[in-house]
Coordinates of C-alpha atoms in Angstrom, one line a residue:
Chain A
X781 CA -57.7 -91.0 4.2
X782 CA -61.2 -89.9 5.3
X783 CA -63.2 -91.7 8.0
X784 CA -66.6 -90.5 8.8
X785 CA -68.7 -92.1 11.6
X786 CA -72.3 -91.5 12.4
X787 CA -72.4 -88.0 11.1
X788 CA -75.4 -85.7 11.9
X789 CA -76.0 -82.3 10.8
X790 CA -79.1 -80.1 11.2
X791 CA -79.9 -76.5 10.4
X792 CA -82.0 -74.2 12.4
X793 CA -84.7 -72.5 10.3
X794 CA -86.4 -70.2 12.6
X795 CA -88.2 -72.5 15.1
X796 CA -87.9 -75.6 13.1
X797 CA -84.8 -77.6 12.8
X798 CA -83.9 -79.2 9.4
X799 CA -82.1 -82.5 9.8
X800 CA -80.0 -82.7 6.7
X801 CA -77.5 -85.5 7.4
X802 CA -78.9 -88.3 9.3
X803 CA -76.0 -90.6 10.4
X804 CA -73.5 -90.9 7.6
X805 CA -70.8 -93.6 7.7
X806 CA -68.2 -93.6 5.0
X807 CA -64.5 -94.1 4.3
X808 CA -62.3 -92.9 1.5
X809 CA -59.0 -94.5 0.8
X810 CA -56.0 -92.8 -0.7
X811 CA -56.2 -92.5 -4.5
X812 CA -59.9 -92.9 -4.7
X813 CA -62.1 -91.0 -7.1
X814 CA -65.5 -90.8 -5.5
X815 CA -68.8 -89.2 -6.9
X816 CA -71.3 -88.1 -4.3
X817 CA -74.6 -88.2 -6.1
X818 CA -78.1 -87.2 -5.1
X819 CA -81.0 -84.9 -5.9
X820 CA -81.0 -81.4 -4.5
X821 CA -81.9 -81.4 -0.8
X822 CA -80.3 -84.8 -0.3
X823 CA -77.5 -83.3 1.7
X824 CA -74.6 -83.9 -0.7
X825 CA -73.4 -80.4 -0.6
X826 CA -73.6 -80.2 3.1
X827 CA -71.6 -83.4 3.4
X828 CA -68.9 -81.8 1.1
X829 CA -68.8 -78.6 3.2
X830 CA -68.3 -80.6 6.3
X831 CA -65.6 -82.6 4.6
X832 CA -64.1 -79.3 3.4
X833 CA -64.2 -77.8 6.9
X834 CA -66.3 -75.1 5.6
X835 CA -69.1 -76.2 8.0
X836 CA -69.1 -77.9 11.3
X837 CA -70.7 -81.2 12.2
X838 CA -73.2 -81.6 15.0
X839 CA -72.6 -85.2 15.9
X840 CA -70.2 -88.0 15.0
X841 CA -66.6 -88.0 14.1
X842 CA -64.5 -86.9 11.1
X843 CA -60.8 -87.9 10.7
X844 CA -58.8 -86.6 7.8
X845 CA -55.5 -88.3 7.2
X846 CA -55.4 -89.4 10.8
X847 CA -56.2 -86.0 12.3
X848 CA -59.5 -85.7 14.1
X849 CA -61.4 -82.7 12.8
X850 CA -63.1 -81.5 15.8
X851 CA -63.9 -78.1 17.5
X852 CA -61.6 -76.2 15.3
X853 CA -61.3 -72.5 15.7
X854 CA -61.3 -70.3 12.6
X855 CA -57.6 -70.1 12.5
X856 CA -57.0 -73.8 12.9
X857 CA -59.5 -74.6 10.2
X858 CA -58.1 -72.2 7.8
X859 CA -54.6 -73.9 8.4
X860 CA -56.0 -77.3 7.9
X861 CA -58.0 -76.4 4.7
X862 CA -54.8 -75.0 3.5
X863 CA -52.7 -78.0 4.3
X864 CA -55.2 -80.8 3.5
X865 CA -57.8 -79.6 1.0
X866 CA -58.1 -78.2 -2.4
X867 CA -61.5 -76.8 -3.6
X868 CA -63.0 -76.6 -7.0
X869 CA -66.4 -74.8 -7.2
X870 CA -69.2 -74.9 -9.7
X871 CA -68.9 -71.1 -10.2
X872 CA -65.0 -71.3 -10.4
X873 CA -64.5 -68.6 -7.7
X874 CA -61.5 -67.2 -9.2
X875 CA -60.4 -63.7 -7.9
X876 CA -61.4 -61.5 -10.8
X877 CA -58.6 -58.9 -10.4
X878 CA -55.9 -61.4 -10.3
X879 CA -54.3 -63.1 -13.4
X880 CA -54.5 -67.0 -13.8
X881 CA -51.0 -67.4 -12.3
X882 CA -51.8 -65.2 -9.3
X883 CA -55.0 -67.1 -8.7
X884 CA -53.1 -70.4 -8.7
X885 CA -50.3 -69.0 -6.4
X886 CA -52.8 -67.7 -3.9
X887 CA -53.1 -70.9 -1.7
X888 CA -49.2 -70.9 -1.7
X889 CA -49.2 -67.2 -0.4
X890 CA -51.2 -68.4 2.6
X891 CA -48.7 -71.3 3.0
X892 CA -46.0 -68.5 3.2
X893 CA -44.2 -70.0 0.3
X894 CA -41.5 -67.5 -1.0
X895 CA -42.7 -65.5 -4.0
X896 CA -40.2 -66.9 -6.5
X897 CA -41.2 -70.5 -5.7
X898 CA -44.8 -69.5 -5.8
X899 CA -44.6 -68.2 -9.2
X900 CA -42.6 -71.3 -10.4
X901 CA -45.2 -73.6 -8.9
X902 CA -48.1 -71.8 -10.3
X903 CA -46.7 -71.9 -13.8
X904 CA -46.0 -75.7 -13.3
X905 CA -49.6 -76.3 -12.4
X906 CA -51.0 -74.1 -15.1
X907 CA -48.9 -76.1 -17.5
X908 CA -50.4 -79.4 -16.2
X909 CA -53.8 -78.1 -17.0
X910 CA -52.6 -76.9 -20.4
X911 CA -53.0 -73.2 -19.8
X912 CA -49.3 -72.1 -19.5
X913 CA -49.8 -69.5 -22.3
X914 CA -52.7 -67.9 -20.4
X915 CA -50.8 -67.4 -17.2
X916 CA -51.0 -63.6 -17.4
X917 CA -54.7 -63.3 -18.5
X918 CA -57.4 -62.3 -16.1
X919 CA -60.3 -64.7 -15.5
X920 CA -62.6 -62.4 -17.6
X921 CA -60.4 -63.2 -20.6
X922 CA -60.8 -67.0 -20.1
X923 CA -63.7 -69.4 -21.3
X924 CA -65.7 -71.3 -18.7
X925 CA -63.6 -74.5 -19.2
X926 CA -60.4 -72.5 -18.9
X927 CA -61.6 -70.9 -15.7
X928 CA -62.3 -74.2 -14.2
X929 CA -58.9 -75.6 -15.4
X930 CA -57.4 -72.7 -13.5
X931 CA -59.4 -73.4 -10.5
X932 CA -58.2 -77.0 -10.6
X933 CA -54.7 -75.8 -11.0
X934 CA -55.2 -73.6 -7.9
X935 CA -56.6 -76.5 -6.0
X936 CA -53.7 -78.7 -6.9
X937 CA -51.1 -76.1 -6.3
X938 CA -51.3 -76.5 -2.5
X939 CA -50.5 -80.2 -3.0
X940 CA -53.6 -81.2 -0.9
X941 CA -54.4 -84.6 0.5
X942 CA -57.8 -84.4 -0.9
X943 CA -59.4 -82.6 -3.7
X944 CA -63.0 -81.6 -3.2
X945 CA -65.0 -80.6 -6.2
X946 CA -68.6 -79.2 -5.9
X947 CA -70.4 -79.7 -9.2
X948 CA -67.2 -78.8 -11.1
X949 CA -68.9 -79.3 -14.5
X950 CA -72.3 -77.7 -13.4
X951 CA -71.7 -74.5 -15.3
X952 CA -70.1 -76.1 -18.4
X953 CA -71.4 -77.6 -21.6
X954 CA -70.8 -81.3 -22.2
X955 CA -67.8 -81.1 -24.3
X956 CA -66.0 -78.8 -21.8
X957 CA -67.4 -81.0 -19.0
X958 CA -65.6 -84.0 -20.4
X959 CA -62.4 -82.1 -20.9
X960 CA -62.5 -81.1 -17.1
X961 CA -63.3 -84.6 -16.2
X962 CA -60.4 -85.9 -18.3
X963 CA -58.1 -83.6 -16.4
X964 CA -59.6 -84.7 -13.0
X965 CA -59.0 -88.4 -14.0
X966 CA -55.5 -87.7 -15.0
X967 CA -54.8 -86.0 -11.6
X968 CA -56.5 -89.0 -10.0
X969 CA -54.2 -91.2 -12.0
X970 CA -51.2 -89.7 -10.3
X971 CA -52.5 -90.9 -7.0
X972 CA -54.5 -88.0 -5.7
X973 CA -57.7 -88.5 -3.7
X974 CA -60.7 -86.8 -5.3
X975 CA -64.3 -86.3 -4.1
X976 CA -66.8 -84.9 -6.6
X977 CA -70.4 -83.7 -5.9
X978 CA -72.6 -84.1 -8.9
X979 CA -76.1 -84.9 -10.0
X980 CA -75.0 -85.8 -13.6
X981 CA -74.9 -89.5 -14.1
X982 CA -72.4 -89.5 -16.9
X983 CA -70.0 -87.4 -14.8
X984 CA -70.6 -89.9 -12.0
X985 CA -69.8 -92.7 -14.3
X986 CA -66.4 -91.3 -14.9
X987 CA -65.4 -91.8 -11.3
X988 CA -64.4 -95.1 -9.7
X989 CA -67.0 -95.2 -6.9
X990 CA -70.4 -93.7 -6.6
X991 CA -72.0 -92.8 -3.2
X992 CA -75.6 -92.1 -3.5
X993 CA -77.3 -89.9 -1.0
X994 CA -81.0 -89.5 -0.4
X995 CA -82.8 -87.6 2.4
X996 CA -79.6 -87.4 4.5
X997 CA -78.5 -91.1 4.3
X998 CA -76.5 -93.2 2.0
X999 CA -78.7 -95.5 0.1
X1000 CA -76.0 -97.0 -2.2
X1001 CA -72.2 -97.1 -2.2
X1002 CA -70.7 -99.0 -5.1
X1003 CA -67.5 -99.3 -7.0
X1004 CA -67.9 -99.0 -10.7
X1005 CA -65.9 -99.5 -13.9
X1006 CA -64.6 -96.1 -14.7
X1007 CA -65.6 -94.5 -18.0
X1008 CA -62.6 -92.7 -19.4
X1009 CA -63.5 -89.2 -20.5
X1010 CA -60.6 -89.0 -22.9
X1011 CA -62.6 -90.9 -25.6
X1012 CA -65.2 -88.1 -25.7
X1013 CA -62.8 -85.3 -26.0
Chain B
X1092 CA -48.0 -58.8 9.1
X1093 CA -45.7 -56.2 7.6
X1094 CA -43.8 -58.5 5.2
X1095 CA -43.1 -57.4 1.7
X1096 CA -45.4 -60.0 0.3
X1097 CA -48.3 -58.6 2.3
X1098 CA -47.7 -55.2 1.0
X1099 CA -47.5 -56.5 -2.6
X1100 CA -50.9 -58.0 -2.0
X1101 CA -52.3 -54.8 -0.7
X1102 CA -50.8 -52.7 -3.4
X1103 CA -52.2 -55.0 -6.1
X1104 CA -55.6 -54.8 -4.5
X1105 CA -55.4 -51.0 -4.4
X1106 CA -54.2 -50.8 -8.0
X1107 CA -56.8 -53.2 -9.3
X1108 CA -59.7 -51.4 -7.5
X1109 CA -59.0 -47.8 -8.5
X1110 CA -62.5 -46.4 -8.0
X1111 CA -62.8 -47.9 -4.6
X1112 CA -59.4 -46.6 -3.6
X1113 CA -60.2 -43.2 -5.2
X1114 CA -63.6 -42.9 -3.3
X1115 CA -62.2 -43.8 0.1
X1116 CA -59.1 -41.6 -0.5
X1117 CA -61.1 -38.8 -1.8
X1118 CA -63.4 -38.7 1.2
X1119 CA -60.5 -38.5 3.6
X1120 CA -58.5 -36.1 1.6
X1121 CA -61.5 -33.8 1.3
X1122 CA -62.3 -34.1 5.0
X1123 CA -58.7 -33.1 6.1
X1124 CA -58.6 -30.5 3.4
X1125 CA -61.7 -28.7 4.5
X1126 CA -60.8 -29.0 8.2
X1127 CA -57.3 -27.5 7.5
X1128 CA -58.7 -24.7 5.4
X1129 CA -61.6 -23.9 7.8
X1130 CA -59.4 -23.9 10.7
X1131 CA -57.0 -21.7 8.9
X1132 CA -59.7 -19.2 8.1
X1133 CA -60.6 -19.1 11.8
X1134 CA -57.0 -18.2 12.6
X1135 CA -57.1 -15.7 9.8
X1136 CA -60.2 -14.0 11.4
X1137 CA -58.3 -13.8 14.7
X1138 CA -55.3 -12.3 12.9
X1139 CA -57.5 -9.6 11.4
X1140 CA -58.9 -8.7 14.8
X1141 CA -55.5 -8.5 16.3
X1142 CA -54.3 -6.4 13.4
X1143 CA -57.2 -3.8 14.1
X1144 CA -55.5 -3.2 17.5
X1145 CA -51.8 -3.8 16.5
X1146 CA -52.0 -0.6 14.5
X1147 CA -51.9 1.4 17.7
X1148 CA -50.3 0.6 21.0
X1149 CA -52.6 -1.5 23.3
X1150 CA -51.8 -0.1 26.6
X1151 CA -53.4 3.3 25.9
X1152 CA -56.1 5.2 27.8
X1153 CA -57.2 8.5 26.2
X1154 CA -58.9 11.2 27.9
X1155 CA -61.3 13.6 26.0
X1156 CA -62.6 16.8 27.6
X1157 CA -66.4 17.1 27.5
X1158 CA -69.1 19.4 28.8
X1159 CA -70.5 19.0 32.4
X1160 CA -74.1 18.1 32.7
X1161 CA -74.5 18.6 36.5
X1162 CA -73.7 21.6 38.6
X1163 CA -71.0 21.0 41.2
X1164 CA -69.3 23.0 43.9
X1165 CA -70.6 26.2 42.7
X1166 CA -70.1 25.6 38.9
X1167 CA -72.9 25.6 36.6
X1168 CA -73.7 22.7 34.4
X1169 CA -72.8 23.0 30.7
X1170 CA -69.3 24.1 31.5
X1171 CA -66.7 23.2 28.9
X1172 CA -63.9 21.2 30.4
X1173 CA -60.4 22.0 29.1
X1174 CA -57.1 20.1 29.6
X1175 CA -53.8 22.0 29.9
X1176 CA -50.1 21.4 30.3
X1177 CA -50.4 21.2 34.1
X1178 CA -52.6 18.2 33.8
X1179 CA -49.9 16.4 32.1
X1180 CA -47.3 17.1 34.7
X1181 CA -49.7 16.4 37.5
X1182 CA -50.5 12.9 36.1
X1183 CA -46.8 12.2 35.7
X1184 CA -46.3 13.2 39.2
X1185 CA -49.1 11.4 40.8
X1186 CA -49.0 8.0 39.0
X1187 CA -45.4 7.4 38.1
X1188 CA -45.5 3.7 39.1
X1189 CA -48.3 3.0 36.7
X1190 CA -47.3 5.0 33.6
X1191 CA -45.0 4.4 30.7
X1192 CA -45.5 7.7 29.2
X1193 CA -48.0 10.6 28.8
X1194 CA -48.6 12.6 25.7
X1195 CA -51.0 15.4 24.7
X1196 CA -52.6 15.6 21.4
X1197 CA -53.9 18.8 19.8
X1198 CA -55.7 18.1 16.5
X1199 CA -56.1 20.7 13.8
X1200 CA -56.7 20.8 10.1
X1201 CA -54.6 23.0 8.1
X1202 CA -54.1 23.8 4.5
X1203 CA -50.7 22.6 3.8
X1204 CA -48.7 24.0 0.9
X1205 CA -45.5 23.1 -0.7
X1206 CA -44.7 25.2 -3.9
X1207 CA -47.7 24.8 -6.1
X1208 CA -49.2 21.8 -4.3
X1209 CA -51.5 22.1 -1.5
X1210 CA -54.1 20.0 0.4
X1211 CA -55.9 19.9 3.8
X1212 CA -54.3 17.5 6.3
X1213 CA -54.9 16.9 9.8
X1214 CA -52.1 18.3 11.9
X1215 CA -51.4 17.0 15.4
X1216 CA -49.4 18.7 18.0
X1217 CA -47.9 16.0 20.1
X1218 CA -45.1 15.1 22.4
X1219 CA -42.2 12.7 21.3
X1220 CA -43.8 9.7 23.2
X1221 CA -46.8 9.9 20.9
X1222 CA -44.7 7.9 18.4
X1223 CA -45.2 4.9 20.6
X1224 CA -48.8 5.4 21.2
X1225 CA -49.5 5.4 17.4
X1226 CA -46.8 3.1 16.6
X1227 CA -45.4 5.6 14.0
X1228 CA -42.6 4.1 12.0
X1229 CA -40.0 6.7 10.8
X1230 CA -38.9 6.0 7.1
X1231 CA -36.4 8.8 7.0
X1232 CA -35.2 11.7 9.0
X1233 CA -36.4 11.8 12.6
X1234 CA -39.4 12.2 14.9
X1235 CA -39.9 15.0 17.3
X1236 CA -37.7 15.2 20.3
X1237 CA -37.7 16.7 23.7
X1238 CA -35.6 19.6 22.5
X1239 CA -38.3 20.5 20.0
X1240 CA -40.9 20.6 22.8
X1241 CA -38.6 22.9 24.8
X1242 CA -37.5 25.2 22.1
X1243 CA -41.0 25.1 20.4
X1244 CA -39.2 24.7 17.1
X1245 CA -41.1 24.9 13.9
X1246 CA -40.5 21.4 12.6
X1247 CA -42.9 18.8 11.1
X1248 CA -42.9 15.1 10.7
X1249 CA -45.2 14.3 7.6
X1250 CA -46.8 11.1 6.5
X1251 CA -45.6 9.0 3.5
X1252 CA -48.6 10.0 1.5
X1253 CA -48.3 13.7 2.4
X1254 CA -44.8 13.6 1.0
X1255 CA -46.2 11.8 -2.1
X1256 CA -48.9 14.3 -2.5
X1257 CA -47.0 17.5 -2.1
X1258 CA -43.5 16.6 -3.1
X1259 CA -44.0 14.0 -5.8
X1260 CA -40.6 12.5 -6.5
X1261 CA -38.8 15.3 -4.5
X1262 CA -37.3 14.5 -1.1
X1263 CA -39.2 16.4 1.6
X1264 CA -36.4 16.3 4.3
X1265 CA -35.0 19.7 4.8
X1266 CA -37.7 21.5 2.7
X1267 CA -40.2 24.0 4.2
X1268 CA -43.9 23.5 4.1
X1269 CA -46.6 26.1 4.8
X1270 CA -49.0 24.9 7.6
X1271 CA -51.9 27.2 8.0
X1272 CA -49.7 30.3 7.4
X1273 CA -46.7 29.3 9.4
X1274 CA -43.6 27.8 7.8
X1275 CA -42.4 24.4 9.2
X1276 CA -39.2 22.5 8.3
X1277 CA -39.8 18.9 7.4
X1278 CA -37.5 16.7 9.5
X1279 CA -39.0 13.3 9.0
X1280 CA -41.2 11.1 7.0
X1281 CA -43.2 8.3 8.6
X1282 CA -45.5 5.3 7.7
X1283 CA -48.2 3.7 9.6
X1284 CA -49.9 0.3 9.4
X1285 CA -53.2 1.9 10.2
X1286 CA -54.0 2.6 6.5
X1287 CA -54.0 5.6 4.2
X1288 CA -55.7 8.0 6.5
X1289 CA -53.0 7.6 9.1
X1290 CA -50.3 8.4 6.6
X1291 CA -52.0 11.7 5.6
X1292 CA -51.1 13.5 8.8
X1293 CA -48.5 16.0 10.0
X1294 CA -47.0 15.8 13.4
X1295 CA -45.6 18.9 15.0
X1296 CA -44.4 19.7 18.5
X1297 CA -47.5 20.6 20.7
X1298 CA -45.7 23.5 22.2
X1299 CA -45.2 25.0 18.9
X1300 CA -48.8 24.7 18.0
X1301 CA -49.8 26.3 21.3
X1302 CA -47.4 29.1 20.6
X1303 CA -48.9 29.8 17.2
X1304 CA -52.3 29.8 18.8
X1305 CA -51.7 32.9 21.0
X1306 CA -49.3 31.2 23.4
X1307 CA -52.1 29.1 25.1
X1308 CA -51.2 26.0 27.3
X1309 CA -54.4 24.1 26.4
X1310 CA -54.4 20.6 25.0
X1311 CA -57.1 18.6 23.3
X1312 CA -56.7 15.1 24.5
X1313 CA -54.4 13.4 27.0
X1314 CA -53.0 10.0 26.1
X1315 CA -51.8 7.9 28.9
X1316 CA -49.8 4.7 28.3
X1317 CA -49.9 2.4 31.3
X1318 CA -47.4 -0.3 32.1
X1319 CA -48.4 -3.5 30.3
X1320 CA -47.6 -5.5 33.5
X1321 CA -50.9 -4.0 34.9
X1322 CA -53.0 -6.3 32.8
X1323 CA -56.6 -5.8 32.0
X1324 CA -57.7 -5.4 35.6
X1325 CA -54.9 -3.0 36.5
X1326 CA -55.8 -1.0 33.5
X1327 CA -59.5 -0.7 34.4
X1328 CA -58.4 0.3 38.0
X1329 CA -56.0 2.9 36.8
X1330 CA -58.6 4.2 34.4
X1331 CA -60.9 4.7 37.4
X1332 CA -58.4 6.4 39.6
X1333 CA -57.3 8.7 36.7
X1334 CA -61.0 9.6 36.1
X1335 CA -61.4 10.4 39.8
X1336 CA -58.3 12.5 39.6
X1337 CA -59.5 14.5 36.7
X1338 CA -63.0 15.0 38.0
X1339 CA -61.6 16.3 41.3
X1340 CA -59.2 18.6 39.7
X1341 CA -61.7 19.9 37.2
X1342 CA -64.6 20.1 39.8
X1343 CA -66.9 17.7 37.9
X1344 CA -69.4 15.9 40.0
X1345 CA -68.2 12.3 40.4
X1346 CA -71.6 11.0 39.0
X1347 CA -71.4 13.2 35.9
X1348 CA -70.7 11.0 32.9
X1349 CA -70.1 13.8 30.4
X1350 CA -67.4 15.9 32.0
X1351 CA -64.7 13.9 30.5
X1352 CA -64.7 10.9 28.1
X1353 CA -62.4 8.0 28.4
X1354 CA -61.4 5.4 25.8
X1355 CA -59.5 2.5 27.2
X1356 CA -58.0 0.3 24.4
X1357 CA -57.8 -2.6 26.9
X1358 CA -61.5 -2.8 27.2
X1359 CA -62.1 -2.8 23.6
X1360 CA -59.3 -5.3 23.0
X1361 CA -60.6 -7.7 25.5
X1362 CA -64.1 -7.6 24.0
X1363 CA -62.7 -8.1 20.4
X1364 CA -60.6 -11.1 21.6
X1365 CA -63.6 -12.6 23.2
X1366 CA -65.4 -12.2 20.0
X1367 CA -62.6 -13.6 18.0
X1368 CA -62.4 -16.6 20.5
X1369 CA -66.1 -17.3 20.0
X1370 CA -65.7 -17.2 16.2
X1371 CA -62.7 -19.5 16.5
X1372 CA -64.9 -21.8 18.6
X1373 CA -67.6 -21.9 15.9
X1374 CA -65.1 -22.5 13.2
X1375 CA -63.5 -25.3 15.2
X1376 CA -67.0 -26.7 15.8
X1377 CA -67.6 -26.7 12.0
X1378 CA -64.1 -28.1 11.3
X1379 CA -64.7 -30.8 13.9
X1380 CA -68.0 -31.6 12.2
X1381 CA -66.1 -31.9 8.9
X1382 CA -63.8 -34.5 10.5
X1383 CA -66.9 -36.4 11.9
X1384 CA -68.4 -36.4 8.4
X1385 CA -65.1 -37.6 7.1
X1386 CA -65.1 -40.5 9.6
X1387 CA -68.7 -41.4 8.8
X1388 CA -67.8 -41.3 5.0
X1389 CA -64.8 -43.6 5.5
X1390 CA -66.9 -45.8 7.6
X1391 CA -69.6 -46.2 5.0
X1392 CA -67.1 -46.8 2.3
X1393 CA -65.3 -49.5 4.3
X1394 CA -68.7 -51.2 5.0
X1395 CA -69.3 -51.2 1.4
X1396 CA -65.8 -52.3 0.5
X1397 CA -66.1 -55.4 2.8
X1398 CA -69.5 -56.2 1.5
X1399 CA -68.3 -56.0 -2.1
X1400 CA -65.3 -58.2 -1.2
X1401 CA -67.3 -60.8 0.7
X1402 CA -67.1 -63.4 -1.9
X1403 CA -63.4 -62.7 -2.6
X1404 CA -62.7 -63.0 1.2
X1405 CA -64.7 -66.4 1.2
X1406 CA -62.5 -67.6 -1.7
X1407 CA -59.4 -66.6 0.3
X1408 CA -60.6 -68.3 3.4
X1409 CA -61.3 -71.4 1.5
X1410 CA -57.8 -71.4 0.2
X1411 CA -56.5 -71.1 3.6
X1412 CA -56.6 -67.5 4.6
X1413 CA -56.8 -67.1 8.5
X1414 CA -59.1 -64.7 10.0
X1415 CA -56.2 -62.7 11.2
X1416 CA -54.8 -62.4 7.7
X1417 CA -58.2 -61.4 6.3
X1418 CA -58.5 -58.6 8.9
X1419 CA -54.9 -57.4 8.5
X1420 CA -55.3 -57.2 4.8
X1421 CA -58.4 -55.1 5.0
X1422 CA -57.1 -53.0 7.8
X1423 CA -53.7 -52.2 6.3
X1424 CA -55.3 -51.4 3.0
X1425 CA -57.6 -48.9 4.8
X1426 CA -54.9 -47.4 7.0
X1427 CA -52.7 -47.1 4.0
X1428 CA -55.2 -45.3 1.9
X1429 CA -56.3 -43.0 4.7
X1430 CA -52.8 -42.2 5.6
X1431 CA -51.8 -41.3 2.1
X1432 CA -54.9 -39.3 1.3
X1433 CA -55.0 -37.8 4.6
X1434 CA -51.4 -36.4 4.3
X1435 CA -52.2 -35.3 0.7
X1436 CA -55.3 -33.4 1.9
X1437 CA -53.4 -31.9 4.7
X1438 CA -50.6 -30.7 2.4
X1439 CA -53.0 -29.4 -0.2
X1440 CA -55.0 -27.6 2.6
X1441 CA -51.8 -26.0 3.9
X1442 CA -50.8 -25.1 0.4
X1443 CA -54.2 -23.5 -0.3
X1444 CA -53.9 -21.5 3.1
X1445 CA -50.4 -20.2 2.2
X1446 CA -51.3 -19.2 -1.4
X1447 CA -54.3 -17.3 -0.1
X1448 CA -52.1 -15.3 2.2
X1449 CA -53.5 -11.8 1.8
X1450 CA -56.0 -12.2 -0.9
X1451 CA -59.0 -12.6 1.5
X1452 CA -58.1 -9.6 3.5
X1453 CA -61.4 -8.0 2.2
X1454 CA -63.3 -10.8 4.1
X1455 CA -61.5 -10.1 7.3
X1456 CA -59.2 -13.1 6.8
X1457 CA -55.6 -12.2 7.1
X1458 CA -52.7 -14.7 6.8
X1459 CA -54.8 -17.8 7.4
X1460 CA -52.7 -20.5 8.9
X1461 CA -52.9 -23.8 10.8
X1462 CA -50.4 -24.9 13.3
X1463 CA -48.8 -28.1 11.9
X1464 CA -49.4 -30.1 15.1
X1465 CA -53.2 -29.4 14.8
X1466 CA -53.3 -30.5 11.2
X1467 CA -51.4 -33.6 12.0
X1468 CA -53.6 -34.4 15.1
X1469 CA -56.8 -34.1 12.9
X1470 CA -55.2 -36.3 10.2
X1471 CA -54.1 -38.9 12.8
X1472 CA -57.6 -38.8 14.3
X1473 CA -59.1 -39.5 10.9
X1474 CA -56.6 -42.3 10.2
X1475 CA -57.3 -44.0 13.6
X1476 CA -61.0 -43.8 13.0
X1477 CA -60.6 -45.0 9.5
X1478 CA -58.8 -48.0 10.9
X1479 CA -61.6 -48.6 13.4
X1480 CA -64.2 -48.1 10.7
X1481 CA -62.4 -50.7 8.7
X1482 CA -61.8 -53.1 11.6
X1483 CA -65.4 -53.7 12.5
X1484 CA -66.6 -54.8 9.1
X1485 CA -63.4 -56.6 8.5
X1486 CA -63.7 -58.5 11.8
X1487 CA -67.3 -59.4 10.6
X1488 CA -66.1 -60.5 7.2
X1489 CA -63.4 -62.7 8.8
X1490 CA -66.1 -64.4 10.8
X1491 CA -68.4 -65.1 7.9
X1492 CA -68.2 -68.9 7.0
X1493 CA -66.7 -69.5 3.5
X1494 CA -69.7 -71.4 2.4
X1495 CA -72.0 -68.4 3.1
X1496 CA -69.7 -66.1 1.2
X1497 CA -69.3 -68.4 -1.6
X1498 CA -73.0 -69.1 -2.2
X1499 CA -73.9 -68.0 -5.6
X1500 CA -76.0 -64.9 -6.2

């Protein structure tokens, strides 16, 4: 699903150049649930941003579902993001004046899905995350866990190839975190490919594979025995 | 770009962000409103100036006799110049191509009596064509005619307010009034747009007045109406040749400024029109400034709006919004708001102007109005610049990378 070869990325900070990613090689197969771990500054978020086409790579190659991701203009990147990727952010990033259902329907709007179908799909995915009754509530009327579940439903609504989650539990307490992880595991069980950036070991243990980043290189890449979140809920 | 879905999205944004919508709409509406009202006032000012002159005919040159201040051809200085009947006919004979009509005017003030009512009114002995020079409007009865001049009949045409003062509810037509000891029959009542004073006058045939005053043939003033086709330069040239004619005939030294006085309406009219034009220019300048201020206002708000929405736009981009769709959303929203509020401001402005109508006449503003094309032009200008003002920050916003926009804090 994802092939990354010899990926380099550096940021210019005034006169100095900060080399963040120093040659990353890594593949993700379909249906995997991967945790990308590392302390802050290890480059894990940068990697996720490049994977999410939110940022461009300097060197190396990135292939997503057989499509080389290279020299994309803004419009093309937007179309690919819309088609291939679903995002879940630490701070939810819901649009505050839109109801839960409208937030979930937004990626479908950019896919030019007809309105009726959009609404049906939005409700379907809200039901999957257990928030069907909250469809018409604004984000401000939802708890943190509910917001993240809406965000996950929104990411899933576009039926992406890969779901990218940047610290999805970072702003949540542990009980809620496990609820969200339970949901992510269930989605993964259906065959969806998911990448999670996290620095919490217990969250990483709930994935199937942990990629450890340090100072811009992968120092460890191992498959693990998944801890099911359901037993903590 | 113009699909229903798009509009639904825009309407939702507008509805959910009422303060923002109100602020930008208010700026535009106020800008157009002030522009329309100011421009209307400018036009009202010009109207007033024109009214000053419309009261009387505008193709009039009036000659007043004066006193000579220089000796000439054996005449001493300090000689009183007098006009008489022959001057009238001489002018008519010598300048037929340039003149519409000529009328004398003899002004007197007589105690005017009817039954127990009496008052002092200015009485003017005139010829029939004087009606055109003063733009006298006959309400009932008739004005003087040529026969009255020939027969020196004792008839009078009185002002509306003279009738009101002396006759009260009674009809003046056919009744007799006492004008300084002579009895005149009232044959007409007139009105005049020049104000109350002009409606407190009595017109009688000048020949009749001359007859009463020991059968003289003197007249006080000579009013000459030139053909309007002459234009301003023609009128000035005619004034000059008439002046030369009079000075020659009355033996006044050509360089003597005091022998006769001349008042040429064309001259004053031109000056006043110039003044009005300058005023309109100033008002237009201020109105134009208002539009500029409106444009700056809407630009500021658009910059703020885009700034405020940076995060939202970042989310949208992460979810697959193309730069084009980001720009078009912001642009359509801003054009929609400016159009609606611009039109609203324009309509309110026009409504204010038409409701003011005559209430501001004391401030020299009569019937303020704005030509619809001018108002629409200003509105369109503001809409276009509102669009441009929205486009620049929108374009910048569309270029922002989603990660920058999504970064916390």
